[in-house]
Amino acid sequence: MLSKRTFTCIVCPNGCTIETVCADGAVKSVTGQKCKRGEEYVTQELIDPRRTIATTVKVHGAPWPLCSVRLNRAIPKKDIFRVMDAINKVELQAPVHIGQVVIANVCGLDSDVIATKELPAKE
Amino acid sequence: MENRDVVIIGGGPAGLAAALELKKGGIDDILIIEREKQLGGILRQCIHDGFGLTRFGQTLSGPEYAQRFIDEVLAMGIEAMTNATVIDLSGDKVVTAATPKGLIQVQAKAVILTMGCRERTRGALAIPGTRPSGIYNAGVAQSYMNLFNTMVGREVIIMGSGDIGLIMARRMTLEGAHVKAVFEVLPYPSGLPRNIEQCLHDYGIPLYLSHSVCEIMGDKRITGVKVVEVDSAMRPIPGTEKVFSCDTLILSVGLIPENELSLAAGVELDWRTKGAVVDENLQTNVPGIFAAGNVLHVHDLVDFVSLEAEALAKGAAAYLKEGPLEKCAIEVGMDAGIGHIIPHRVSGTKDFQISLRVRKPVGKCTIMVKQGETVIASLSLPKAIPAEMIQFPVKAEKILTGERIEVSVHVK
């Protein structure tokens, strides 16, 4: 059984339209991508779609109430809201630095939540 | 009055990149004036990732991308005044700013315009209906949520499919809101395909093309919108009206370069871009006043804003060191397939970069740059959409006459 699917690649702003053909659970062809990352993306997308997310956490003692955070590795799409719940339980104390690990190995998904903003302690 | 070689108005991505490149080009007397309390501009609230792929080869959030430039600006000892708003710019380059220490005036030899853009508002669209609360521009909602910890609503309708609206559809969904639909008046999305995919499709948010919000309902708070289908001439089709209940309406209906100061200085604007008319050095019609980034034309990616500001800095540094730049007398025009083009004028003696957007989506095509019948540059593309900025270089050695340059799209 051949199954065809069309994807819009989300790796970069080119947003290539990529066509895939699968047969008996195996990828037979991937066409339309401008680069190798597109092929990797759809291959991953066919077996286990993954995304990174970006959100904020509360921070105390900083000039601003929030610190932005993101995942440093993609997680399965189905776990996005579970990870949001975990992130929403965290609060930080200033100073916060870019790259600081906010939650290591969040929900056991082999991805860290890291801070993406420099927040000095309020004077 | 204080004297400076360069005053940069706006400390966002364009202003920061211009400052760094000027400094590296041997210009030391630089002052950045920024209205907000921190440098970084709009990137401070763009917490999603996808920035820096071209420049750094990795996907960063907005604040991370900005911080790389801010760190370098501080390390190089470039002076940046924050919490200071430029309120006037004169044609002879006197910059007047309101600062915490009072009003200041600076006489600059060169002025760099990097003020960015503003969002088109409900008023500009003239949507009929009541005037309740709960209607936000996408970027305003983004700042409330990402900077000030304030959720703007629970049942959300988004009007317009610009990238910020798409990003906010996902952001609000992650924070527990129910984003019911996105309505776009055009028959194609305004935002990038990847954002349609990862912000709407991933979360099951429907996108209705050729649909417009025709009425806003509600007394104190918005309670719903009436939506209508439009035909190919964007006229409402009677009988297609539907009502959607909501407590929040997000508008993502376009960005307009912020050029009040430019106008005060006598800078000529292009009605298409709403930004300055510039030459190949990104110099405006006022010698010594330059513009780059979203104040010049709205970009799709910040990586290109940084590059454009760096190109500007080269021209501005030459102006400061060597005096007035070469006259640019060759006009650059376009056909109906192109929405806008930068630059507007070139000298013909210098390589330059063309930036443009097509007016509507087309398939396989070639962008041709011609003088008369002679092709001086071209670019073939598998597809072109208005959401994406298209850039390519033109070599001076190909320009042999002073004839007008015409840029056109040829669909295969």
mmCIF file of N, CA, C and O in Angstrom, chain A residues 6-17 34 37 41 45 50-58 63-71 77 80-81 84-85 88 98-99 114-120, chain B residues 36-38 44-45 47-50 53-54 57-61 63-64 67 71 144-150 170-171 173-176 192-195 197-198 201-203 300-301 381-383 388:
data_model
loop_
_atom_site.group_PDB
_atom_site.id
_atom_site.type_symbol
_atom_site.label_atom_id
_atom_site.label_comp_id
_atom_site.label_asym_id
_atom_site.label_seq_id
_atom_site.Cartn_x
_atom_site.Cartn_y
_atom_site.Cartn_z
ATOM 1 N N THR A 6 1.916 15.263 1.937
ATOM 2 C CA THR A 6 2.593 16.511 1.611
ATOM 3 C C THR A 6 2.841 17.282 2.906
ATOM 4 O O THR A 6 1.944 17.403 3.731
ATOM 5 N N PHE A 7 4.063 17.763 3.066
ATOM 6 C CA PHE A 7 4.433 18.504 4.269
ATOM 7 C C PHE A 7 4.910 19.905 3.910
ATOM 8 O O PHE A 7 5.447 20.130 2.837
ATOM 9 N N THR A 8 4.705 20.840 4.836
ATOM 10 C CA THR A 8 5.391 22.131 4.753
ATOM 11 C C THR A 8 6.508 22.076 5.767
ATOM 12 O O THR A 8 6.258 21.910 6.964
ATOM 13 N N CYS A 9 7.736 22.176 5.307
ATOM 14 C CA CYS A 9 8.871 22.083 6.225
ATOM 15 C C CYS A 9 8.900 23.301 7.139
ATOM 16 O O CYS A 9 8.702 24.427 6.679
ATOM 17 N N ILE A 10 9.144 23.072 8.423
ATOM 18 C CA ILE A 10 9.165 24.192 9.377
ATOM 19 C C ILE A 10 10.579 24.500 9.868
ATOM 20 O O ILE A 10 10.769 25.334 10.748
ATOM 21 N N VAL A 11 11.571 23.834 9.279
ATOM 22 C CA VAL A 11 12.940 24.015 9.778
ATOM 23 C C VAL A 11 13.454 25.431 9.543
ATOM 24 O O VAL A 11 14.079 26.031 10.399
ATOM 25 N N CYS A 12 13.178 25.979 8.354
ATOM 26 C CA CYS A 12 13.648 27.338 8.079
ATOM 27 C C CYS A 12 12.573 28.097 7.315
ATOM 28 O O CYS A 12 11.591 27.517 6.875
ATOM 29 N N PRO A 13 12.755 29.395 7.128
ATOM 30 C CA PRO A 13 11.709 30.200 6.504
ATOM 31 C C PRO A 13 11.421 29.874 5.031
ATOM 32 O O PRO A 13 10.419 30.335 4.498
ATOM 33 N N ASN A 14 12.274 29.086 4.387
ATOM 34 C CA ASN A 14 11.948 28.679 3.021
ATOM 35 C C ASN A 14 10.602 27.968 2.966
ATOM 36 O O ASN A 14 9.867 28.075 2.000
ATOM 37 N N GLY A 15 10.287 27.208 4.032
ATOM 38 C CA GLY A 15 9.000 26.517 4.094
ATOM 39 C C GLY A 15 8.752 25.627 2.888
ATOM 40 O O GLY A 15 7.676 25.666 2.283
ATOM 41 N N CYS A 16 9.731 24.804 2.538
ATOM 42 C CA CYS A 16 9.608 23.934 1.357
ATOM 43 C C CYS A 16 8.374 23.031 1.448
ATOM 44 O O CYS A 16 8.026 22.547 2.521
ATOM 45 N N THR A 17 7.729 22.826 0.304
ATOM 46 C CA THR A 17 6.657 21.844 0.213
ATOM 47 C C THR A 17 7.324 20.516 -0.131
ATOM 48 O O THR A 17 7.987 20.395 -1.162
ATOM 49 N N LYS A 34 14.760 21.714 -0.307
ATOM 50 C CA LYS A 34 15.958 22.362 -0.830
ATOM 51 C C LYS A 34 17.218 21.854 -0.134
ATOM 52 O O LYS A 34 18.324 22.051 -0.628
ATOM 53 N N ARG A 37 18.187 19.083 5.690
ATOM 54 C CA ARG A 37 17.402 19.226 6.924
ATOM 55 C C ARG A 37 15.922 18.973 6.666
ATOM 56 O O ARG A 37 15.204 18.506 7.537
ATOM 57 N N TYR A 41 13.636 16.370 8.559
ATOM 58 C CA TYR A 41 12.407 16.820 9.197
ATOM 59 C C TYR A 41 11.227 15.907 8.843
ATOM 60 O O TYR A 41 10.531 15.419 9.734
ATOM 61 N N GLU A 45 9.028 13.475 11.016
ATOM 62 C CA GLU A 45 7.604 13.816 11.086
ATOM 63 C C GLU A 45 6.726 12.585 10.798
ATOM 64 O O GLU A 45 5.658 12.426 11.380
ATOM 65 N N ARG A 50 7.969 15.990 16.240
ATOM 66 C CA ARG A 50 8.524 16.662 17.412
ATOM 67 C C ARG A 50 8.549 18.163 17.224
ATOM 68 O O ARG A 50 8.663 18.651 16.107
ATOM 69 N N ARG A 51 8.443 18.882 18.336
ATOM 70 C CA ARG A 51 8.479 20.347 18.293
ATOM 71 C C ARG A 51 9.253 20.872 19.499
ATOM 72 O O ARG A 51 9.308 20.212 20.533
ATOM 73 N N THR A 52 9.764 22.103 19.360
ATOM 74 C CA THR A 52 10.238 22.809 20.544
ATOM 75 C C THR A 52 9.134 23.792 20.931
ATOM 76 O O THR A 52 8.315 24.148 20.093
ATOM 77 N N ILE A 53 9.100 24.194 22.172
ATOM 78 C CA ILE A 53 8.159 25.253 22.541
ATOM 79 C C ILE A 53 8.899 26.371 23.267
ATOM 80 O O ILE A 53 9.980 26.163 23.821
ATOM 81 N N ALA A 54 8.289 27.538 23.233
ATOM 82 C CA ALA A 54 8.834 28.693 23.946
ATOM 83 C C ALA A 54 7.708 29.283 24.782
ATOM 84 O O ALA A 54 6.569 29.368 24.332
ATOM 85 N N THR A 55 8.015 29.630 26.018
ATOM 86 C CA THR A 55 7.009 30.228 26.888
ATOM 87 C C THR A 55 7.733 31.108 27.918
ATOM 88 O O THR A 55 8.882 31.507 27.676
ATOM 89 N N THR A 56 7.046 31.423 29.004
ATOM 90 C CA THR A 56 7.664 32.281 30.019
ATOM 91 C C THR A 56 7.500 31.642 31.399
ATOM 92 O O THR A 56 6.602 30.816 31.593
ATOM 93 N N VAL A 57 8.351 32.021 32.343
ATOM 94 C CA VAL A 57 8.140 31.643 33.749
ATOM 95 C C VAL A 57 8.244 32.905 34.608
ATOM 96 O O VAL A 57 8.894 33.880 34.222
ATOM 97 N N LYS A 58 7.578 32.838 35.750
ATOM 98 C CA LYS A 58 7.623 33.976 36.671
ATOM 99 C C LYS A 58 9.045 34.134 37.225
ATOM 100 O O LYS A 58 9.731 33.138 37.467
ATOM 101 N N PRO A 63 13.647 43.372 37.262
ATOM 102 C CA PRO A 63 12.853 44.530 36.841
ATOM 103 C C PRO A 63 11.599 44.124 36.071
ATOM 104 O O PRO A 63 10.722 44.950 35.856
ATOM 105 N N TRP A 64 11.543 42.882 35.636
ATOM 106 C CA TRP A 64 10.391 42.399 34.863
ATOM 107 C C TRP A 64 9.777 41.178 35.533
ATOM 108 O O TRP A 64 10.494 40.423 36.188
ATOM 109 N N PRO A 65 8.460 40.967 35.362
ATOM 110 C CA PRO A 65 7.812 39.832 36.054
ATOM 111 C C PRO A 65 8.058 38.473 35.412
ATOM 112 O O PRO A 65 7.805 37.445 36.036
ATOM 113 N N LEU A 66 8.544 38.461 34.170
ATOM 114 C CA LEU A 66 8.668 37.193 33.453
ATOM 115 C C LEU A 66 10.060 36.997 32.869
ATOM 116 O O LEU A 66 10.727 37.955 32.484
ATOM 117 N N CYS A 67 10.434 35.718 32.767
ATOM 118 C CA CYS A 67 11.641 35.366 32.019
ATOM 119 C C CYS A 67 11.214 34.431 30.895
ATOM 120 O O CYS A 67 10.459 33.478 31.126
ATOM 121 N N SER A 68 11.673 34.700 29.680
ATOM 122 C CA SER A 68 11.338 33.809 28.573
ATOM 123 C C SER A 68 12.216 32.555 28.633
ATOM 124 O O SER A 68 13.364 32.612 29.072
ATOM 125 N N VAL A 69 11.624 31.431 28.233
ATOM 126 C CA VAL A 69 12.338 30.147 28.238
ATOM 127 C C VAL A 69 11.996 29.393 26.947
ATOM 128 O O VAL A 69 10.994 29.687 26.292
ATOM 129 N N ARG A 70 12.854 28.395 26.617
ATOM 130 C CA ARG A 70 12.532 27.510 25.493
ATOM 131 C C ARG A 70 13.150 26.153 25.759
ATOM 132 O O ARG A 70 13.968 25.989 26.675
ATOM 133 N N LEU A 71 12.771 25.189 24.940
ATOM 134 C CA LEU A 71 13.371 23.857 25.038
ATOM 135 C C LEU A 71 14.630 23.836 24.177
ATOM 136 O O LEU A 71 14.683 24.446 23.118
ATOM 137 N N LYS A 77 5.273 15.872 19.907
ATOM 138 C CA LYS A 77 4.179 16.837 19.823
ATOM 139 C C LYS A 77 3.099 16.568 20.868
ATOM 140 O O LYS A 77 2.538 17.494 21.444
ATOM 141 N N ILE A 80 3.430 18.283 24.407
ATOM 142 C CA ILE A 80 3.582 19.738 24.529
ATOM 143 C C ILE A 80 2.854 20.300 25.764
ATOM 144 O O ILE A 80 3.428 21.046 26.560
ATOM 145 N N PHE A 81 1.596 19.905 25.963
ATOM 146 C CA PHE A 81 0.834 20.511 27.061
ATOM 147 C C PHE A 81 1.264 19.974 28.431
ATOM 148 O O PHE A 81 1.183 20.676 29.432
ATOM 149 N N MET A 84 4.176 22.136 29.148
ATOM 150 C CA MET A 84 3.696 23.469 29.556
ATOM 151 C C MET A 84 3.296 23.460 31.035
ATOM 152 O O MET A 84 3.626 24.375 31.779
ATOM 153 N N ASP A 85 2.578 22.401 31.463
ATOM 154 C CA ASP A 85 2.161 22.305 32.871
ATOM 155 C C ASP A 85 3.375 22.296 33.790
ATOM 156 O O ASP A 85 3.390 22.955 34.833
ATOM 157 N N ASN A 88 4.937 25.730 33.927
ATOM 158 C CA ASN A 88 4.117 26.707 34.645
ATOM 159 C C ASN A 88 4.236 26.587 36.167
ATOM 160 O O ASN A 88 3.806 27.475 36.892
ATOM 161 N N ILE A 98 21.024 33.905 30.230
ATOM 162 C CA ILE A 98 20.691 33.139 29.021
ATOM 163 C C ILE A 98 21.393 31.795 29.072
ATOM 164 O O ILE A 98 22.576 31.715 29.407
ATOM 165 N N GLY A 99 20.643 30.739 28.782
ATOM 166 C CA GLY A 99 21.220 29.398 28.749
ATOM 167 C C GLY A 99 21.118 28.671 30.089
ATOM 168 O O GLY A 99 21.321 27.454 30.157
ATOM 169 N N ILE A 114 15.462 25.988 29.039
ATOM 170 C CA ILE A 114 16.530 26.951 29.324
ATOM 171 C C ILE A 114 16.007 28.385 29.248
ATOM 172 O O ILE A 114 15.082 28.693 28.494
ATOM 173 N N ALA A 115 16.621 29.248 30.061
ATOM 174 C CA ALA A 115 16.248 30.668 30.052
ATOM 175 C C ALA A 115 16.779 31.313 28.780
ATOM 176 O O ALA A 115 17.852 30.957 28.286
ATOM 177 N N THR A 116 16.019 32.277 28.230
ATOM 178 C CA THR A 116 16.458 32.944 27.006
ATOM 179 C C THR A 116 16.560 34.453 27.199
ATOM 180 O O THR A 116 16.599 35.209 26.246
ATOM 181 N N LYS A 117 16.599 34.879 28.459
ATOM 182 C CA LYS A 117 16.686 36.323 28.696
ATOM 183 C C LYS A 117 17.658 36.612 29.837
ATOM 184 O O LYS A 117 17.750 35.824 30.777
ATOM 185 N N GLU A 118 18.370 37.719 29.711
ATOM 186 C CA GLU A 118 19.240 38.180 30.789
ATOM 187 C C GLU A 118 18.403 39.049 31.720
ATOM 188 O O GLU A 118 17.868 40.082 31.293
ATOM 189 N N LEU A 119 18.251 38.632 32.969
ATOM 190 C CA LEU A 119 17.503 39.444 33.921
ATOM 191 C C LEU A 119 18.361 39.712 35.148
ATOM 192 O O LEU A 119 18.623 38.814 35.948
ATOM 193 N N PRO A 120 18.823 40.930 35.297
ATOM 194 C CA PRO A 120 19.639 41.264 36.463
ATOM 195 C C PRO A 120 18.760 41.336 37.712
ATOM 196 O O PRO A 120 17.539 41.483 37.597
ATOM 197 N N GLU B 36 12.714 52.667 24.759
ATOM 198 C CA GLU B 36 12.394 51.739 25.847
ATOM 199 C C GLU B 36 13.495 51.747 26.903
ATOM 200 O O GLU B 36 14.550 52.339 26.715
ATOM 201 N N LYS B 37 13.239 50.999 27.999
ATOM 202 C CA LYS B 37 14.215 50.979 29.089
ATOM 203 C C LYS B 37 15.395 50.062 28.783
ATOM 204 O O LYS B 37 16.432 50.123 29.436
ATOM 205 N N GLN B 38 15.216 49.142 27.827
ATOM 206 C CA GLN B 38 16.317 48.270 27.420
ATOM 207 C C GLN B 38 16.515 48.332 25.914
ATOM 208 O O GLN B 38 15.598 48.658 25.178
ATOM 209 N N ARG B 44 12.609 41.706 22.132
ATOM 210 C CA ARG B 44 12.464 41.404 23.556
ATOM 211 C C ARG B 44 11.180 40.624 23.839
ATOM 212 O O ARG B 44 11.109 39.848 24.776
ATOM 213 N N GLN B 45 10.141 40.863 23.030
ATOM 214 C CA GLN B 45 8.876 40.165 23.277
ATOM 215 C C GLN B 45 8.662 38.979 22.340
ATOM 216 O O GLN B 45 7.696 38.254 22.488
ATOM 217 N N ILE B 47 9.488 35.786 21.949
ATOM 218 C CA ILE B 47 10.181 34.740 22.717
ATOM 219 C C ILE B 47 10.228 33.406 21.972
ATOM 220 O O ILE B 47 10.915 32.489 22.395
ATOM 221 N N HIS B 48 9.490 33.281 20.863
ATOM 222 C CA HIS B 48 9.520 32.050 20.075
ATOM 223 C C HIS B 48 10.877 31.890 19.402
ATOM 224 O O HIS B 48 11.634 32.848 19.281
ATOM 225 N N ASP B 49 11.167 30.660 18.969
ATOM 226 C CA ASP B 49 12.471 30.472 18.330
ATOM 227 C C ASP B 49 12.344 30.553 16.812
ATOM 228 O O ASP B 49 11.251 30.723 16.274
ATOM 229 N N GLY B 50 13.488 30.505 16.136
ATOM 230 C CA GLY B 50 13.505 30.634 14.682
ATOM 231 C C GLY B 50 14.337 31.821 14.214
ATOM 232 O O GLY B 50 14.456 32.066 13.029
ATOM 233 N N LEU B 53 18.832 31.696 12.159
ATOM 234 C CA LEU B 53 19.192 30.526 11.345
ATOM 235 C C LEU B 53 20.216 30.878 10.271
ATOM 236 O O LEU B 53 21.171 30.139 10.047
ATOM 237 N N THR B 54 20.017 32.011 9.620
ATOM 238 C CA THR B 54 20.940 32.417 8.558
ATOM 239 C C THR B 54 22.248 32.932 9.143
ATOM 240 O O THR B 54 23.322 32.581 8.695
ATOM 241 N N GLY B 57 23.406 30.121 12.228
ATOM 242 C CA GLY B 57 23.285 28.696 11.941
ATOM 243 C C GLY B 57 22.590 27.928 13.053
ATOM 244 O O GLY B 57 22.706 26.714 13.156
ATOM 245 N N GLN B 58 21.880 28.630 13.907
ATOM 246 C CA GLN B 58 21.091 27.947 14.934
ATOM 247 C C GLN B 58 19.822 28.738 15.187
ATOM 248 O O GLN B 58 19.735 29.908 14.837
ATOM 249 N N THR B 59 18.859 28.058 15.793
ATOM 250 C CA THR B 59 17.579 28.713 15.981
ATOM 251 C C THR B 59 17.476 29.264 17.404
ATOM 252 O O THR B 59 17.499 28.523 18.376
ATOM 253 N N LEU B 60 17.432 30.589 17.494
ATOM 254 C CA LEU B 60 17.409 31.274 18.783
ATOM 255 C C LEU B 60 16.057 31.944 18.992
ATOM 256 O O LEU B 60 15.326 32.179 18.036
ATOM 257 N N SER B 61 15.772 32.287 20.243
ATOM 258 C CA SER B 61 14.604 33.126 20.514
ATOM 259 C C SER B 61 14.998 34.579 20.247
ATOM 260 O O SER B 61 16.189 34.900 20.152
ATOM 261 N N PRO B 63 14.923 37.289 22.259
ATOM 262 C CA PRO B 63 15.795 37.908 23.261
ATOM 263 C C PRO B 63 17.249 37.417 23.172
ATOM 264 O O PRO B 63 18.179 38.198 23.383
ATOM 265 N N GLU B 64 17.434 36.141 22.828
ATOM 266 C CA GLU B 64 18.810 35.630 22.688
ATOM 267 C C GLU B 64 19.519 36.271 21.510
ATOM 268 O O GLU B 64 20.705 36.622 21.583
ATOM 269 N N GLN B 67 20.446 39.769 22.443
ATOM 270 C CA GLN B 67 21.489 39.856 23.469
ATOM 271 C C GLN B 67 22.889 39.719 22.869
ATOM 272 O O GLN B 67 23.835 40.348 23.339
ATOM 273 N N ASP B 71 25.429 42.573 23.863
ATOM 274 C CA ASP B 71 26.695 42.264 24.543
ATOM 275 C C ASP B 71 27.867 42.884 23.783
ATOM 276 O O ASP B 71 28.794 43.444 24.378
ATOM 277 N N TYR B 144 1.868 42.195 26.270
ATOM 278 C CA TYR B 144 1.152 41.929 27.538
ATOM 279 C C TYR B 144 1.504 40.542 28.072
ATOM 280 O O TYR B 144 1.807 40.361 29.246
ATOM 281 N N MET B 145 1.450 39.546 27.166
ATOM 282 C CA MET B 145 1.637 38.165 27.625
ATOM 283 C C MET B 145 3.096 37.840 27.929
ATOM 284 O O MET B 145 3.392 37.181 28.911
ATOM 285 N N ASN B 146 4.005 38.286 27.065
ATOM 286 C CA ASN B 146 5.389 37.834 27.180
ATOM 287 C C ASN B 146 6.271 38.733 28.038
ATOM 288 O O ASN B 146 7.318 38.302 28.505
ATOM 289 N N LEU B 147 5.837 39.978 28.240
ATOM 290 C CA LEU B 147 6.647 40.880 29.059
ATOM 291 C C LEU B 147 5.979 41.207 30.388
ATOM 292 O O LEU B 147 6.640 41.360 31.403
ATOM 293 N N PHE B 148 4.641 41.339 30.382
ATOM 294 C CA PHE B 148 3.963 41.865 31.574
ATOM 295 C C PHE B 148 3.107 40.843 32.321
ATOM 296 O O PHE B 148 2.404 41.190 33.259
ATOM 297 N N ASN B 149 3.144 39.584 31.866
ATOM 298 C CA ASN B 149 2.413 38.517 32.554
ATOM 299 C C ASN B 149 0.914 38.788 32.644
ATOM 300 O O ASN B 149 0.296 38.547 33.678
ATOM 301 N N THR B 150 0.352 39.302 31.577
ATOM 302 C CA THR B 150 -1.081 39.591 31.557
ATOM 303 C C THR B 150 -1.735 38.838 30.401
ATOM 304 O O THR B 150 -1.400 39.060 29.245
ATOM 305 N N ARG B 170 -0.600 30.430 18.424
ATOM 306 C CA ARG B 170 0.060 29.331 19.149
ATOM 307 C C ARG B 170 0.335 29.715 20.598
ATOM 308 O O ARG B 170 0.090 28.935 21.512
ATOM 309 N N ARG B 171 0.831 30.917 20.794
ATOM 310 C CA ARG B 171 1.207 31.355 22.137
ATOM 311 C C ARG B 171 -0.003 31.341 23.083
ATOM 312 O O ARG B 171 0.071 30.887 24.212
ATOM 313 N N THR B 173 -2.770 29.637 22.674
ATOM 314 C CA THR B 173 -3.207 28.252 22.855
ATOM 315 C C THR B 173 -2.370 27.581 23.946
ATOM 316 O O THR B 173 -2.901 26.897 24.824
ATOM 317 N N LEU B 174 -1.064 27.789 23.916
ATOM 318 C CA LEU B 174 -0.180 27.203 24.934
ATOM 319 C C LEU B 174 -0.549 27.688 26.328
ATOM 320 O O LEU B 174 -0.420 26.965 27.304
ATOM 321 N N GLU B 175 -1.023 28.927 26.413
ATOM 322 C CA GLU B 175 -1.381 29.488 27.726
ATOM 323 C C GLU B 175 -2.839 29.219 28.086
ATOM 324 O O GLU B 175 -3.379 29.820 29.005
ATOM 325 N N GLY B 176 -3.504 28.332 27.343
ATOM 326 C CA GLY B 176 -4.827 27.876 27.756
ATOM 327 C C GLY B 176 -6.006 28.551 27.085
ATOM 328 O O GLY B 176 -7.157 28.240 27.406
ATOM 329 N N LEU B 192 4.252 33.398 6.783
ATOM 330 C CA LEU B 192 5.110 32.385 6.170
ATOM 331 C C LEU B 192 4.473 30.997 6.290
ATOM 332 O O LEU B 192 3.841 30.689 7.306
ATOM 333 N N PRO B 193 4.675 30.138 5.269
ATOM 334 C CA PRO B 193 4.096 28.788 5.299
ATOM 335 C C PRO B 193 4.465 28.010 6.567
ATOM 336 O O PRO B 193 3.640 27.280 7.120
ATOM 337 N N ARG B 194 5.691 28.154 7.032
ATOM 338 C CA ARG B 194 6.091 27.394 8.228
ATOM 339 C C ARG B 194 5.289 27.810 9.458
ATOM 340 O O ARG B 194 5.042 27.021 10.363
ATOM 341 N N ASN B 195 4.873 29.078 9.495
ATOM 342 C CA ASN B 195 4.066 29.518 10.634
ATOM 343 C C ASN B 195 2.624 29.031 10.537
ATOM 344 O O ASN B 195 1.987 28.756 11.551
ATOM 345 N N GLU B 197 1.917 26.201 9.341
ATOM 346 C CA GLU B 197 2.079 24.803 9.735
ATOM 347 C C GLU B 197 2.231 24.666 11.254
ATOM 348 O O GLU B 197 1.458 23.979 11.903
ATOM 349 N N GLN B 198 3.244 25.333 11.812
ATOM 350 C CA GLN B 198 3.580 25.066 13.210
ATOM 351 C C GLN B 198 2.747 25.854 14.219
ATOM 352 O O GLN B 198 2.752 25.509 15.402
ATOM 353 N N HIS B 201 -1.819 24.596 12.091
ATOM 354 C CA HIS B 201 -2.085 23.166 11.869
ATOM 355 C C HIS B 201 -1.746 22.322 13.087
ATOM 356 O O HIS B 201 -2.501 21.430 13.460
ATOM 357 N N ASP B 202 -0.615 22.605 13.718
ATOM 358 C CA ASP B 202 -0.200 21.821 14.891
ATOM 359 C C ASP B 202 -1.258 21.847 15.997
ATOM 360 O O ASP B 202 -1.350 20.922 16.789
ATOM 361 N N TYR B 203 -2.016 22.930 16.061
ATOM 362 C CA TYR B 203 -2.965 23.076 17.170
ATOM 363 C C TYR B 203 -4.418 23.016 16.691
ATOM 364 O O TYR B 203 -5.341 23.385 17.428
ATOM 365 N N ASP B 300 10.780 40.056 6.581
ATOM 366 C CA ASP B 300 10.228 38.811 7.099
ATOM 367 C C ASP B 300 11.106 38.239 8.205
ATOM 368 O O ASP B 300 10.621 37.682 9.174
ATOM 369 N N LEU B 301 12.419 38.401 8.074
ATOM 370 C CA LEU B 301 13.347 37.808 9.033
ATOM 371 C C LEU B 301 14.313 38.842 9.606
ATOM 372 O O LEU B 301 14.832 39.684 8.866
ATOM 373 N N LEU B 381 13.178 31.231 -9.423
ATOM 374 C CA LEU B 381 12.645 30.712 -8.161
ATOM 375 C C LEU B 381 11.593 29.636 -8.437
ATOM 376 O O LEU B 381 10.852 29.737 -9.409
ATOM 377 N N PRO B 382 11.523 28.603 -7.573
ATOM 378 C CA PRO B 382 10.483 27.590 -7.739
ATOM 379 C C PRO B 382 9.087 28.143 -7.438
ATOM 380 O O PRO B 382 8.089 27.680 -7.976
ATOM 381 N N LYS B 383 9.040 29.157 -6.533
ATOM 382 C CA LYS B 383 7.784 29.843 -6.226
ATOM 383 C C LYS B 383 8.125 31.165 -5.555
ATOM 384 O O LYS B 383 9.244 31.341 -5.059
ATOM 385 N N GLU B 388 7.305 36.420 1.723
ATOM 386 C CA GLU B 388 8.767 36.312 1.751
ATOM 387 C C GLU B 388 9.435 37.458 1.020
ATOM 388 O O GLU B 388 9.050 37.809 -0.087
#
